[in-house]
Coordinates of C-alpha atoms in Angstrom, one line a residue:
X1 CA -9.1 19.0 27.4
X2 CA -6.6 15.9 27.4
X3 CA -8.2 14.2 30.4
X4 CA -11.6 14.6 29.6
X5 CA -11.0 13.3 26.0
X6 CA -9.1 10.7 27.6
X7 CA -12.3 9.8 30.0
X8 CA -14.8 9.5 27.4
X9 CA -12.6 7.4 24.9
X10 CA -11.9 4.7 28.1
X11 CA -15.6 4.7 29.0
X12 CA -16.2 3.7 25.5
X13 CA -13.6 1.2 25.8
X14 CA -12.4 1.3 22.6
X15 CA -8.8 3.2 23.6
X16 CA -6.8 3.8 26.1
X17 CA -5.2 7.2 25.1
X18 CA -2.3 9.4 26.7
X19 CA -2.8 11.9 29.7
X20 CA 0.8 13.3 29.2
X21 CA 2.3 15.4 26.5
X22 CA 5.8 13.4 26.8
X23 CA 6.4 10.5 24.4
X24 CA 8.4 7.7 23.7
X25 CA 10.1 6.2 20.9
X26 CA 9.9 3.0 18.8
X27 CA 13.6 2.9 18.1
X28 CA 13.4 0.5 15.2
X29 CA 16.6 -1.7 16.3
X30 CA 17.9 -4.1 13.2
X31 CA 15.4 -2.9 10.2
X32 CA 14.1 -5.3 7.8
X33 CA 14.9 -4.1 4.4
X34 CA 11.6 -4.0 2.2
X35 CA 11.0 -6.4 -0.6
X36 CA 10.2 -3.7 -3.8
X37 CA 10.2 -5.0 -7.8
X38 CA 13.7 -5.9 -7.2
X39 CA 12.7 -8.2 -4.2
X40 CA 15.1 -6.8 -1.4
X41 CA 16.2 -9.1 1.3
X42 CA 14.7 -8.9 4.8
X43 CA 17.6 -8.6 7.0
X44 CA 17.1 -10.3 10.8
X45 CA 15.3 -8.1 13.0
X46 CA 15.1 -7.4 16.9
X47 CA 12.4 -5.9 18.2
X48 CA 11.8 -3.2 21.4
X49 CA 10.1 -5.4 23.8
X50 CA 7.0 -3.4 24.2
X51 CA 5.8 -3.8 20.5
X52 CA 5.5 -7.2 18.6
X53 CA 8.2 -5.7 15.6
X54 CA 9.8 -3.2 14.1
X55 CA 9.3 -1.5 10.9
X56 CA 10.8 -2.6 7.5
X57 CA 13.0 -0.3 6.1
X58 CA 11.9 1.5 3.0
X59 CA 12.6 3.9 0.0
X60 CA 11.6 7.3 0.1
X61 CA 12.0 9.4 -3.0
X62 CA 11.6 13.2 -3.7
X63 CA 13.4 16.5 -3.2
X64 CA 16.2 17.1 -0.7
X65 CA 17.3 20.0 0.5
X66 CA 20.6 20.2 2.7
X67 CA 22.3 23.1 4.2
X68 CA 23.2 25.0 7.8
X69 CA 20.6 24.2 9.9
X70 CA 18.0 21.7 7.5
X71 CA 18.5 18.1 6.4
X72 CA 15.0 17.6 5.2
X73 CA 13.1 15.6 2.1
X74 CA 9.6 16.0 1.0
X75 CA 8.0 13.2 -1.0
X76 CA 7.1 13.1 -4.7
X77 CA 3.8 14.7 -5.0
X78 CA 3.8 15.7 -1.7
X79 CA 3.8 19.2 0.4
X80 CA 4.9 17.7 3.6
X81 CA 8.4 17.5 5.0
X82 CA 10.4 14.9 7.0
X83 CA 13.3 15.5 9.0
X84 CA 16.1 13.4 7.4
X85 CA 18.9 11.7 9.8
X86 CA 21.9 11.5 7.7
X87 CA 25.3 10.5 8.8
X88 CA 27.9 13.3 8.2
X89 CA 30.1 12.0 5.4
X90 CA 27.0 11.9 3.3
X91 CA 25.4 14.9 4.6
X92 CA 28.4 16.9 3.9
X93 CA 28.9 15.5 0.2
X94 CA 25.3 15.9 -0.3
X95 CA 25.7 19.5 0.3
X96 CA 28.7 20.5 -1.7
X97 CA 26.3 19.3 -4.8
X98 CA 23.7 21.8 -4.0
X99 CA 24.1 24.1 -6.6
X100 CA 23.0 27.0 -4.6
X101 CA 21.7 27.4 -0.3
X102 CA 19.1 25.8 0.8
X103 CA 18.1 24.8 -2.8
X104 CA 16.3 20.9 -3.5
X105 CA 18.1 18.2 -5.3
X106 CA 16.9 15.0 -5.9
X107 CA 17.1 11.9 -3.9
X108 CA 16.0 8.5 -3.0
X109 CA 17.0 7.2 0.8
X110 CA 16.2 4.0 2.3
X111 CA 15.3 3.8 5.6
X112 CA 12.6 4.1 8.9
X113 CA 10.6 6.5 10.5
X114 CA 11.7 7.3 13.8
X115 CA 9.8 10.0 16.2
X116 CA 10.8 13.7 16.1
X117 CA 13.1 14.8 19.4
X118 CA 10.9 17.4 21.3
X119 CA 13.3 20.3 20.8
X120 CA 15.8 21.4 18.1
X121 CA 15.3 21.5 14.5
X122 CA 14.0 18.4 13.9
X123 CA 11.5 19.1 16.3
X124 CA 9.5 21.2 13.9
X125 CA 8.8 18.1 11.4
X126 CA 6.1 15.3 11.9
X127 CA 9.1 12.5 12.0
X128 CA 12.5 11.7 11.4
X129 CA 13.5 9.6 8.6
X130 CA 16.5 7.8 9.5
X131 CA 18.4 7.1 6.4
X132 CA 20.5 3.8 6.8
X133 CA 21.1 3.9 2.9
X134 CA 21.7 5.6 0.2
X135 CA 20.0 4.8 -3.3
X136 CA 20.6 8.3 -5.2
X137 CA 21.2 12.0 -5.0
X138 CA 21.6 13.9 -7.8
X139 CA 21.5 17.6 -8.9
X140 CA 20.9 16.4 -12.4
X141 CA 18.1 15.1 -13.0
X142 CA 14.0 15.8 -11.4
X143 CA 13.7 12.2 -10.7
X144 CA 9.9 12.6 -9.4
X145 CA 8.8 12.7 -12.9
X146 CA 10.4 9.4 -13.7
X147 CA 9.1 6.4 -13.5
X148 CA 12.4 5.0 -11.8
X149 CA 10.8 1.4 -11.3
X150 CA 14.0 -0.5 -12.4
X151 CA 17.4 -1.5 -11.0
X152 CA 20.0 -0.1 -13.4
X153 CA 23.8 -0.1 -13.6
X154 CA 26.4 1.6 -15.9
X155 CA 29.8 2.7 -16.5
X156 CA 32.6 4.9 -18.6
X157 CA 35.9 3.9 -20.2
X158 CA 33.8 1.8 -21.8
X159 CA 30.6 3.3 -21.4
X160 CA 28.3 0.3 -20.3
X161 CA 24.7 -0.3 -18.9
X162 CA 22.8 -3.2 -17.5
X163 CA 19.1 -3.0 -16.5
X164 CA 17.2 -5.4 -14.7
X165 CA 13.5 -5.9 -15.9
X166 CA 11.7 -9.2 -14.3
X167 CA 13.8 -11.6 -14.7
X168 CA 15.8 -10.5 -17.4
X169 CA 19.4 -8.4 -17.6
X170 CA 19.5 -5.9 -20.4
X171 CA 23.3 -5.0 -21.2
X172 CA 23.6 -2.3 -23.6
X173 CA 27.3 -1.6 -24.3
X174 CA 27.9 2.1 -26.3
X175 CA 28.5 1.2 -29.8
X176 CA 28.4 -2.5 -29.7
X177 CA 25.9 -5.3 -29.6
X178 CA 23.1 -5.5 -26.7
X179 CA 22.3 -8.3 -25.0
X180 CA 19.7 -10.3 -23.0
X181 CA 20.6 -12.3 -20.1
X182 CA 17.9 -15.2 -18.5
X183 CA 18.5 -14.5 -14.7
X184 CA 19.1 -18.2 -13.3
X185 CA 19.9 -16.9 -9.3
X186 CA 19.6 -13.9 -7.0
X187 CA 21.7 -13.6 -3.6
X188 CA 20.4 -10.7 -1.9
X189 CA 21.3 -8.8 1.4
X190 CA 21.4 -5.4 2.5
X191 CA 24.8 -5.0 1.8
X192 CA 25.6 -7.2 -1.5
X193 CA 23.4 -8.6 -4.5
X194 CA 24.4 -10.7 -6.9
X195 CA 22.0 -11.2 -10.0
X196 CA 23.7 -14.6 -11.8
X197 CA 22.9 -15.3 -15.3
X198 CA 24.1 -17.5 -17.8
X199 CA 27.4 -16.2 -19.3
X200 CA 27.0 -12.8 -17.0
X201 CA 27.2 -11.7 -13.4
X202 CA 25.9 -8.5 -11.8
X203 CA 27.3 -7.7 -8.1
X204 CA 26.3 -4.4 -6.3
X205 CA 27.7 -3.7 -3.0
X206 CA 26.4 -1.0 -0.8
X207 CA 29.1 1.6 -0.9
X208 CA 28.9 5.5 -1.9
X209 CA 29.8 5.7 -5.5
X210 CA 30.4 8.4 -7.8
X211 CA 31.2 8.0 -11.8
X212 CA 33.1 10.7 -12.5
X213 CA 31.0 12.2 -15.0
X214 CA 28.0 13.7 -13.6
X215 CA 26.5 15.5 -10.3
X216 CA 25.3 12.4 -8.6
X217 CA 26.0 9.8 -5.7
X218 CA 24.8 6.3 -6.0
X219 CA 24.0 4.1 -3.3
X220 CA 25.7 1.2 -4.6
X221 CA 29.0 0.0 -6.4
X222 CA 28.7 -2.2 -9.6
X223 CA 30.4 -5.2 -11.1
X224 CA 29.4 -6.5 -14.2
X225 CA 31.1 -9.8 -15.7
X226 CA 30.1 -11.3 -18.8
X227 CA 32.4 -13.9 -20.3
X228 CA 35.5 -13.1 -18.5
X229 CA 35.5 -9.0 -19.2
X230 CA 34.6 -7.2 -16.5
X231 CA 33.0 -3.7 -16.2
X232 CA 32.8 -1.3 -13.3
X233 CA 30.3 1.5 -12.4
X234 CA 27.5 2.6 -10.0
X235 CA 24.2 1.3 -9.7
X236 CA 20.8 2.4 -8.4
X237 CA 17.9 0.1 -7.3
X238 CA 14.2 0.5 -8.5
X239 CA 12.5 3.5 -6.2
X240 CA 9.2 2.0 -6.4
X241 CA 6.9 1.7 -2.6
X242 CA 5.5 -1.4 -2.8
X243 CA 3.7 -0.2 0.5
X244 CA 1.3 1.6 -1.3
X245 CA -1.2 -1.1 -0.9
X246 CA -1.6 0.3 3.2
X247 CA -2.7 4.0 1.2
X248 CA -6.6 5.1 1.9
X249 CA -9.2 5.5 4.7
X250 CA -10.4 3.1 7.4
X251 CA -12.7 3.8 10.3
X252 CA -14.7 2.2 12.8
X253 CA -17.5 3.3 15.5
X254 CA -17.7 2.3 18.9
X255 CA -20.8 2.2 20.8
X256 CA -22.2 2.1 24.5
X257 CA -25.5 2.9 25.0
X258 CA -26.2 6.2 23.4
X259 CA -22.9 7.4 23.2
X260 CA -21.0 6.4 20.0
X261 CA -17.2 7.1 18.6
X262 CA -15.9 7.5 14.9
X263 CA -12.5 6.9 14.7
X264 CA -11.3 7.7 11.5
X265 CA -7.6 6.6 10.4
X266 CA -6.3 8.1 7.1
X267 CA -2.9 6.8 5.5
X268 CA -1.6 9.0 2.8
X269 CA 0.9 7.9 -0.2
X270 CA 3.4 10.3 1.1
X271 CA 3.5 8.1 4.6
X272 CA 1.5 10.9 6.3
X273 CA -0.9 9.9 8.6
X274 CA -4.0 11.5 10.5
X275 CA -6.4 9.8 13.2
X276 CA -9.5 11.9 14.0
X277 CA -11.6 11.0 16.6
X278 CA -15.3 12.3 16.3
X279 CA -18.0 12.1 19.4
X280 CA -21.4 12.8 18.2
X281 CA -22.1 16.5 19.1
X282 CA -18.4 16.9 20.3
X283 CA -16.5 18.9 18.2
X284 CA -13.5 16.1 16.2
X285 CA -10.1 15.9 17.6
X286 CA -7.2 14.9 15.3
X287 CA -3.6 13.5 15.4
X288 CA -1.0 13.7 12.8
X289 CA 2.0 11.8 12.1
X290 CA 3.7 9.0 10.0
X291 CA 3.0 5.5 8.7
X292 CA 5.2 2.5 7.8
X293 CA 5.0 -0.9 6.9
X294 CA 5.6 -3.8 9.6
X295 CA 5.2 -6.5 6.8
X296 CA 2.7 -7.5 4.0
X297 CA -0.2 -8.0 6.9
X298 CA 1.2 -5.3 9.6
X299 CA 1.8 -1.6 9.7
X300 CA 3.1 0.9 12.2
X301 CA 1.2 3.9 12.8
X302 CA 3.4 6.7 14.4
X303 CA 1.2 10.1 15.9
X304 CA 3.4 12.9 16.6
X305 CA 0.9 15.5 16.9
X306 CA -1.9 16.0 19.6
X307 CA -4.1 19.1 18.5
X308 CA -1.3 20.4 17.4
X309 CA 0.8 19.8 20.5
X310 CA 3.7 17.5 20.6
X311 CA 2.7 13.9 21.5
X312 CA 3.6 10.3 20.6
X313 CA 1.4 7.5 20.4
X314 CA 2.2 4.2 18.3
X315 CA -0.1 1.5 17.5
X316 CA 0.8 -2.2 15.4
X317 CA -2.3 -2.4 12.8
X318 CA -3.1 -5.9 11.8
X319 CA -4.7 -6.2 8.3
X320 CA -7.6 -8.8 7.4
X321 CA -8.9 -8.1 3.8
X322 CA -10.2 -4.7 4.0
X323 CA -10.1 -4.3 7.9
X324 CA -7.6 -2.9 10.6
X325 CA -7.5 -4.1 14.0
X326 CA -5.4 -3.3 17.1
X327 CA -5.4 -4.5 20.7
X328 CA -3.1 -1.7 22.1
X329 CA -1.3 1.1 22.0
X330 CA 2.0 2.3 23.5
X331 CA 2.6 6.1 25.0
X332 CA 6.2 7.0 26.6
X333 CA 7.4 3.7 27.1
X334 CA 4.1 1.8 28.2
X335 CA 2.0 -0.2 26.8
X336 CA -2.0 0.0 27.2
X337 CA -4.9 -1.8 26.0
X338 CA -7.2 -0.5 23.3
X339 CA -10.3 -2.1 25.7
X340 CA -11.9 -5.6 25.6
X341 CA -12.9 -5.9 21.4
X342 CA -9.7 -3.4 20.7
X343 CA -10.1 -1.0 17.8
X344 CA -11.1 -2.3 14.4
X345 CA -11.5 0.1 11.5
X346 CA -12.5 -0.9 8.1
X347 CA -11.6 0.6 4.6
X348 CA -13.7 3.3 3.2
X349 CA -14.9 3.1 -0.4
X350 CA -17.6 4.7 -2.4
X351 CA -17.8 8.6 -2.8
X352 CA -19.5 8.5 0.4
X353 CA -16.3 7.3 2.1
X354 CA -18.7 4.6 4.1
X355 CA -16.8 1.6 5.6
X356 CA -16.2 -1.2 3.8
X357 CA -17.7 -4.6 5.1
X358 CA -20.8 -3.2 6.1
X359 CA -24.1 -5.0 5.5
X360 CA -26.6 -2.8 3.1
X361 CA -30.7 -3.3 3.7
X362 CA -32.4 -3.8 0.2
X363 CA -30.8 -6.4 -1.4
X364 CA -29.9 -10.3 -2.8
X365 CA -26.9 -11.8 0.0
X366 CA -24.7 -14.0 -1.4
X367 CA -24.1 -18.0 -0.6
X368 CA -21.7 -19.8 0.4
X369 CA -23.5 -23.1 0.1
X370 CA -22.4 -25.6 -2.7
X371 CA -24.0 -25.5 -5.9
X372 CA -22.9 -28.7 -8.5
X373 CA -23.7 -25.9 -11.6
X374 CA -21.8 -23.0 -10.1
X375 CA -18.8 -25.3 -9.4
X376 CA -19.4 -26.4 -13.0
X377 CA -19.8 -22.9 -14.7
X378 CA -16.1 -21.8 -12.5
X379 CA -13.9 -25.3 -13.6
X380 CA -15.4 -24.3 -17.4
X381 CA -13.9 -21.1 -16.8
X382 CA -10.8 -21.7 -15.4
X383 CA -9.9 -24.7 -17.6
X384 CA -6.5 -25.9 -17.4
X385 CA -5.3 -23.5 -15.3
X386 CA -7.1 -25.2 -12.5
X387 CA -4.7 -27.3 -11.7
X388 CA -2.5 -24.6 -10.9
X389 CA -3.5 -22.3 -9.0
X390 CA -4.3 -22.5 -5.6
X391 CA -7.8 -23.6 -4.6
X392 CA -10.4 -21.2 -5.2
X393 CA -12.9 -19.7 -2.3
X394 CA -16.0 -18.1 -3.8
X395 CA -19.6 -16.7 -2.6
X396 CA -22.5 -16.7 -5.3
X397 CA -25.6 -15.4 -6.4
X398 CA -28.1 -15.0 -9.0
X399 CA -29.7 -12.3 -11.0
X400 CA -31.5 -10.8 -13.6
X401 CA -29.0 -8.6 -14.9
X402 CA -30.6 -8.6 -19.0
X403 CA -34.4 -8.6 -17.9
X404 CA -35.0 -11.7 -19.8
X405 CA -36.3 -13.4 -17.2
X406 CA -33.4 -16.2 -16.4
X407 CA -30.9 -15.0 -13.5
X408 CA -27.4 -14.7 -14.3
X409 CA -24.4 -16.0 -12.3
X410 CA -22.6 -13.5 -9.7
X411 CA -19.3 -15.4 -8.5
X412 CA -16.7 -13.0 -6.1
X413 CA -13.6 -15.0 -5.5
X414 CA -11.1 -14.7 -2.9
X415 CA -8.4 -13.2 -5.5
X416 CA -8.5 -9.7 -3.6
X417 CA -5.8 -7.3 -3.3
X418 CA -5.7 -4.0 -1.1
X419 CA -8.1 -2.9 -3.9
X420 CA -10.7 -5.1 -3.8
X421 CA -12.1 -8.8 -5.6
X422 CA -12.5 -10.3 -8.8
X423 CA -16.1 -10.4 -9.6
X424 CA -16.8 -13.1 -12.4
X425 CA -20.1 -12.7 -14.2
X426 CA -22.0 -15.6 -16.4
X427 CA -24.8 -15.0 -18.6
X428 CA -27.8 -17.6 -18.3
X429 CA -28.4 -18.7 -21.9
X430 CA -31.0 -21.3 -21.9
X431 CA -30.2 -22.6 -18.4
X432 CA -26.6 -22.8 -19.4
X433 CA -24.4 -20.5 -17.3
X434 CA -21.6 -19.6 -19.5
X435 CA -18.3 -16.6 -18.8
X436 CA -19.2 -13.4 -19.7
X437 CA -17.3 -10.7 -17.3
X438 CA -14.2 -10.4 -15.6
X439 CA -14.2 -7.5 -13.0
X440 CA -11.3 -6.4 -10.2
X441 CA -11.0 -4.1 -7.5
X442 CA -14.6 -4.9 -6.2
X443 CA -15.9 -3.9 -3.1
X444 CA -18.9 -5.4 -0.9
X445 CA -21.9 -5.2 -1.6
X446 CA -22.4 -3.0 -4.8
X447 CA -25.8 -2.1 -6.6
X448 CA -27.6 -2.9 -9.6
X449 CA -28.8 0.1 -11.1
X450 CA -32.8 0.9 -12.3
X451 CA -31.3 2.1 -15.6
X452 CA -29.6 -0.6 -18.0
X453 CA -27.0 -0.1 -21.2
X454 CA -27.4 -2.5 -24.4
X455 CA -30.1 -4.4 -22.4
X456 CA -28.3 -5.3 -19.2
X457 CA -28.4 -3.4 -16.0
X458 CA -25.9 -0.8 -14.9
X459 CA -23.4 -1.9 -12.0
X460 CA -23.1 0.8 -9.4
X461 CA -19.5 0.3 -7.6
X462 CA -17.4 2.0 -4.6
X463 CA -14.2 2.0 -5.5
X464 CA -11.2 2.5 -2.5
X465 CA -8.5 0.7 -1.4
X466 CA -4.5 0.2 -3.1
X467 CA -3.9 4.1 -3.3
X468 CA -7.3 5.0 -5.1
X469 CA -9.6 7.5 -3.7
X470 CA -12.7 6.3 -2.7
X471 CA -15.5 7.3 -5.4
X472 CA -18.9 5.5 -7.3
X473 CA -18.0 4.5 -10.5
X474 CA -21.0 2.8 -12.7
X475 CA -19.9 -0.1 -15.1
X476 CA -22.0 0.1 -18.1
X477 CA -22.4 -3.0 -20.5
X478 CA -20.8 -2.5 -24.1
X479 CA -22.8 -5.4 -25.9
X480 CA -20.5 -8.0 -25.3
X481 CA -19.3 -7.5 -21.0
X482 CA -18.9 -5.1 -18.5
X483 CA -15.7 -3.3 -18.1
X484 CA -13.1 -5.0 -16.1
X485 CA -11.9 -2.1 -13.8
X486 CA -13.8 -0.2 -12.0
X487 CA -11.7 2.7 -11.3
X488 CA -11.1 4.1 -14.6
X489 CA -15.1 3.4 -15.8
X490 CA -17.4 7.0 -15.2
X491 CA -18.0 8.3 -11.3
X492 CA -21.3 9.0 -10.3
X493 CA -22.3 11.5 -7.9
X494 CA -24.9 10.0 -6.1
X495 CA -26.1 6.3 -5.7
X496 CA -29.9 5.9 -5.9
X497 CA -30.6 4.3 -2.2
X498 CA -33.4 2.4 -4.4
X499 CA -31.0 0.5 -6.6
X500 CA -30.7 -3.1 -5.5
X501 CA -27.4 -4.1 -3.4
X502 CA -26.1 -7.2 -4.6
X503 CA -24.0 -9.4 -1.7
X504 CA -25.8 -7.4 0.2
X505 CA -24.5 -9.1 3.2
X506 CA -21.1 -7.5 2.6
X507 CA -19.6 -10.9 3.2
X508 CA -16.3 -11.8 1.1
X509 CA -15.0 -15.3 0.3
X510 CA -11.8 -15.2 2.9
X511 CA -14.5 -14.9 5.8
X512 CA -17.1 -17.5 5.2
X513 CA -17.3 -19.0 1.4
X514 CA -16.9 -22.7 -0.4
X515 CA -13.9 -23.6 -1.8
X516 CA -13.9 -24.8 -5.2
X517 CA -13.1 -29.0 -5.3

């Protein structure tokens, strides 16, 4: 079964896939530490020399469970299970705070995925997570229904606590007088950070820290000083995953002759991952495994799992707005070419799940040819703020969107996120294009519905991308705009094939468009 599935994807040339069941490993050496809310320090890196670098380190949170035989977490939210690689001093005190065997506690653990060994316990889960530090056990509290998202200190004998929010520390002492501190500096490394504010000081060192008082270990030791007092305690950093932007559905189809392949890659918010390759009239084969950020334009993609069957195979995916690409793969040790145009897969958005990018066949394309009024109608917009922000790349279009006969202004910028675009929309009144809606998390193209609210046509828009799951929503105009997001407006079940596509061309501003002067 291996070899022939092997055959048919390398006379496609679009991968050049295993033949053995053996793997190898990434081995992560010298992980960079992942910028969350907090903005944590990268820490210098070395990378294996068959990949081009290693995987950030990262915070996974969610329940625990440590005992004879298990060290395992499973995400917030999620049914799946990682092995965790712990050393012993904290796998022993994480242990004694069970409160009974085998029973979950809550943690937070900051780390990289590593591949499973091929025998022992740890074989039996899709990856090893190899915990480098610790942010927060605790037998207290059910952290995954907090929101956790800040970096927070605190103390007893006096009781004391400092919060950080932006760029602001929030001292509330018990019983006396909070305060606000303006941060002026941050030193950060993986081992110390020092948040400097004017009359205060906050220093947290990466040590194992208990307070005495409750059923929890803390990642990290805490100084704060503020006008020559100083108090001591344990801190925790926010356990947000700023990675979440890599979350939803990409695929791609490779062609020769009359054969064709759909490769379809899936990256899950609990860093589960699942490539399923799908012949036409073959039955789909699928792989299973892990994900993990390289940095904001990379990300590793780990499969573990072959059928079922142990079986390693790692791939470096380069982002480019809503596409993944990747020239090659490595399999025990090797490296091999994904073929001559390497695999490109493309997010999927819509409740069809189509890809992204794709050009549609009844509709208006848009430009990206100057237009002296459309530059016009944007520098009204934007005002002052023009000259501050960086320059703006746009495609345009007009249409009749209020059946009166004079097209209004489409204008999608190049202010995209994992999400999707800003869409601007301005109203024609008597020749005079003039703001009227601000939309995000747009996709290419998207339709203009037959059917029409206070007069204006109905927007008909996939939605995918930045952890969302990929639906139709229709944006309905109130009598003044359209709503501005997308994601929370009404889902529709099924897109009339007859409603007009607008940038029907699927082309976005960062790949061909006219920057604004």
């Amino acid at each position: 079964m291996l070899t022939q599935y092997r055959q048919r994807l390398q006379l496609l040339g679009s991968l050049s896939m295993i033949s053995v069941l053996s793997a190898c490993s990434l081995s992560p050496s010298e992980p960079v530490e992942l910028g969350n809310s907090d903005q944590l320090e990268q820490a210098a890196q070395t990378s294996p020399s068959h990949i081009a670098a290693s995987p950030q380190r990262f915070m996974l949170r969610g329940n625990v469970t440590l005992g004879h035989e298990v060290s395992a977490i499973s995400p917030c939210g999620s049914k799946n299970q990682y092995w965790l690689e712990l050393d012993a001093n904290l796998a022993q005190k994480g242990t004694m705070m069970t409160p009974s065997p085998y029973a979950s506690i809550y943690g937070e653990v900051i780390g990289e995925f590593v591949q499973p060994a091929s025998d022992g316990f740890a074989a039996d889960y899709p990856a090893v997570f190899k915990v480098s530090q610790l942010n927060l056990i605790s037998a207290e509290i059910d952290g995954c229904k907090q929101a956790r998202n800040n970096t927070v200190a605190a103390g007893n004998e006096p009781s004391w606590s400092v919060s950080i929010e932006g760029n602001t520390l929030h001292f509330n002492p018990l019983g006396g007088t909070p305060a606000r501190f303006a941060l002026s500096d941050r030193s950060l490394t993986p081992t110390t950070r020092t948040y400097t504010a004017n009359g205060a000081t906050l220093t947290l060192d990466a040590k194992i820290c208990n307070d005495t008082m409750s059923d929890s270990l803390y990642g990290w030791t805490a100084t704060f000083d503020r006008n020559g007092k100083t108090y001591k305690g344990c801190a925790t950093l926010s356990a947000d995953d700023p990675t979440q932007t890599w979350v939803g559905n990409y695929q791609g189809v490779t062609r020769l002759g009359s054969t064709s392949l759909s490769t379809t890659l899936t990256l899950n918010a609990d860093h589960s991952a699942k490539t399923t390759y799908q012949e036409a009239g073959e039955s789909p084969i699928e792989e299973t495994g892990v994900w993990q950020q390289v940095n904001d334009r990379e990300a590793h993609v780990m499969m573990t799992r072959h059928q079922g069957r142990f079986l390693v195979s790692e791939r470096v995916f380069t982002r480019n707005g809503f596409s993944l690409h990747a020239d090659s793969e490595v399999v025990n040790g090797r490296k091999y070419s994904l073929g001559k145009e390497g695999l490109s897969l493309s997010l999927m958005v819509g409740n069809h799940a189509e890809a992204s990018n794709g050009p549609a066949k009844n509709g208006v394309n848009g430009s990206a040819t100057r237009n002296p009024k459309v530059d016009a109608a944007l520098k009204a917009y934007l005002g002052e703020a023009l000259d501050k922000i960086d320059p703006v790349t746009y495609r345009w279009l007009t249409q009749d969107l209020n059946q009166d006969g004079q097209d209004e202004l489409l204008v999608i910028t190049d202010w995209c996120g994992s999400g999707g675009c800003t869409l601007l929309v301005f109203a024609n009144n008597k020749g005079d294009w003039q703001f009227n809606s601000r939309i995000t998390l747009v996709h290419l193209p998207f339709q203009m519905s037959n059917a029409t609210s206070q007069g204006w046509h109905n927007l008909i828009m996939p939605v995918g991308g930045g952890g969302a799951k990929p639906a139709t929503h229709v944006l309905k105009f109130n009598g003044q705009r359209y709503p501005g997001n997308p994601s929370i407006a009404p889902e529709v079940s099924k897109p009339d094939s007859a409603d007009i596509y607008l940038f029907a061309d699927g082309i976005y501003p960062a790949q061909q468009g006219v920057t604004l002067q």
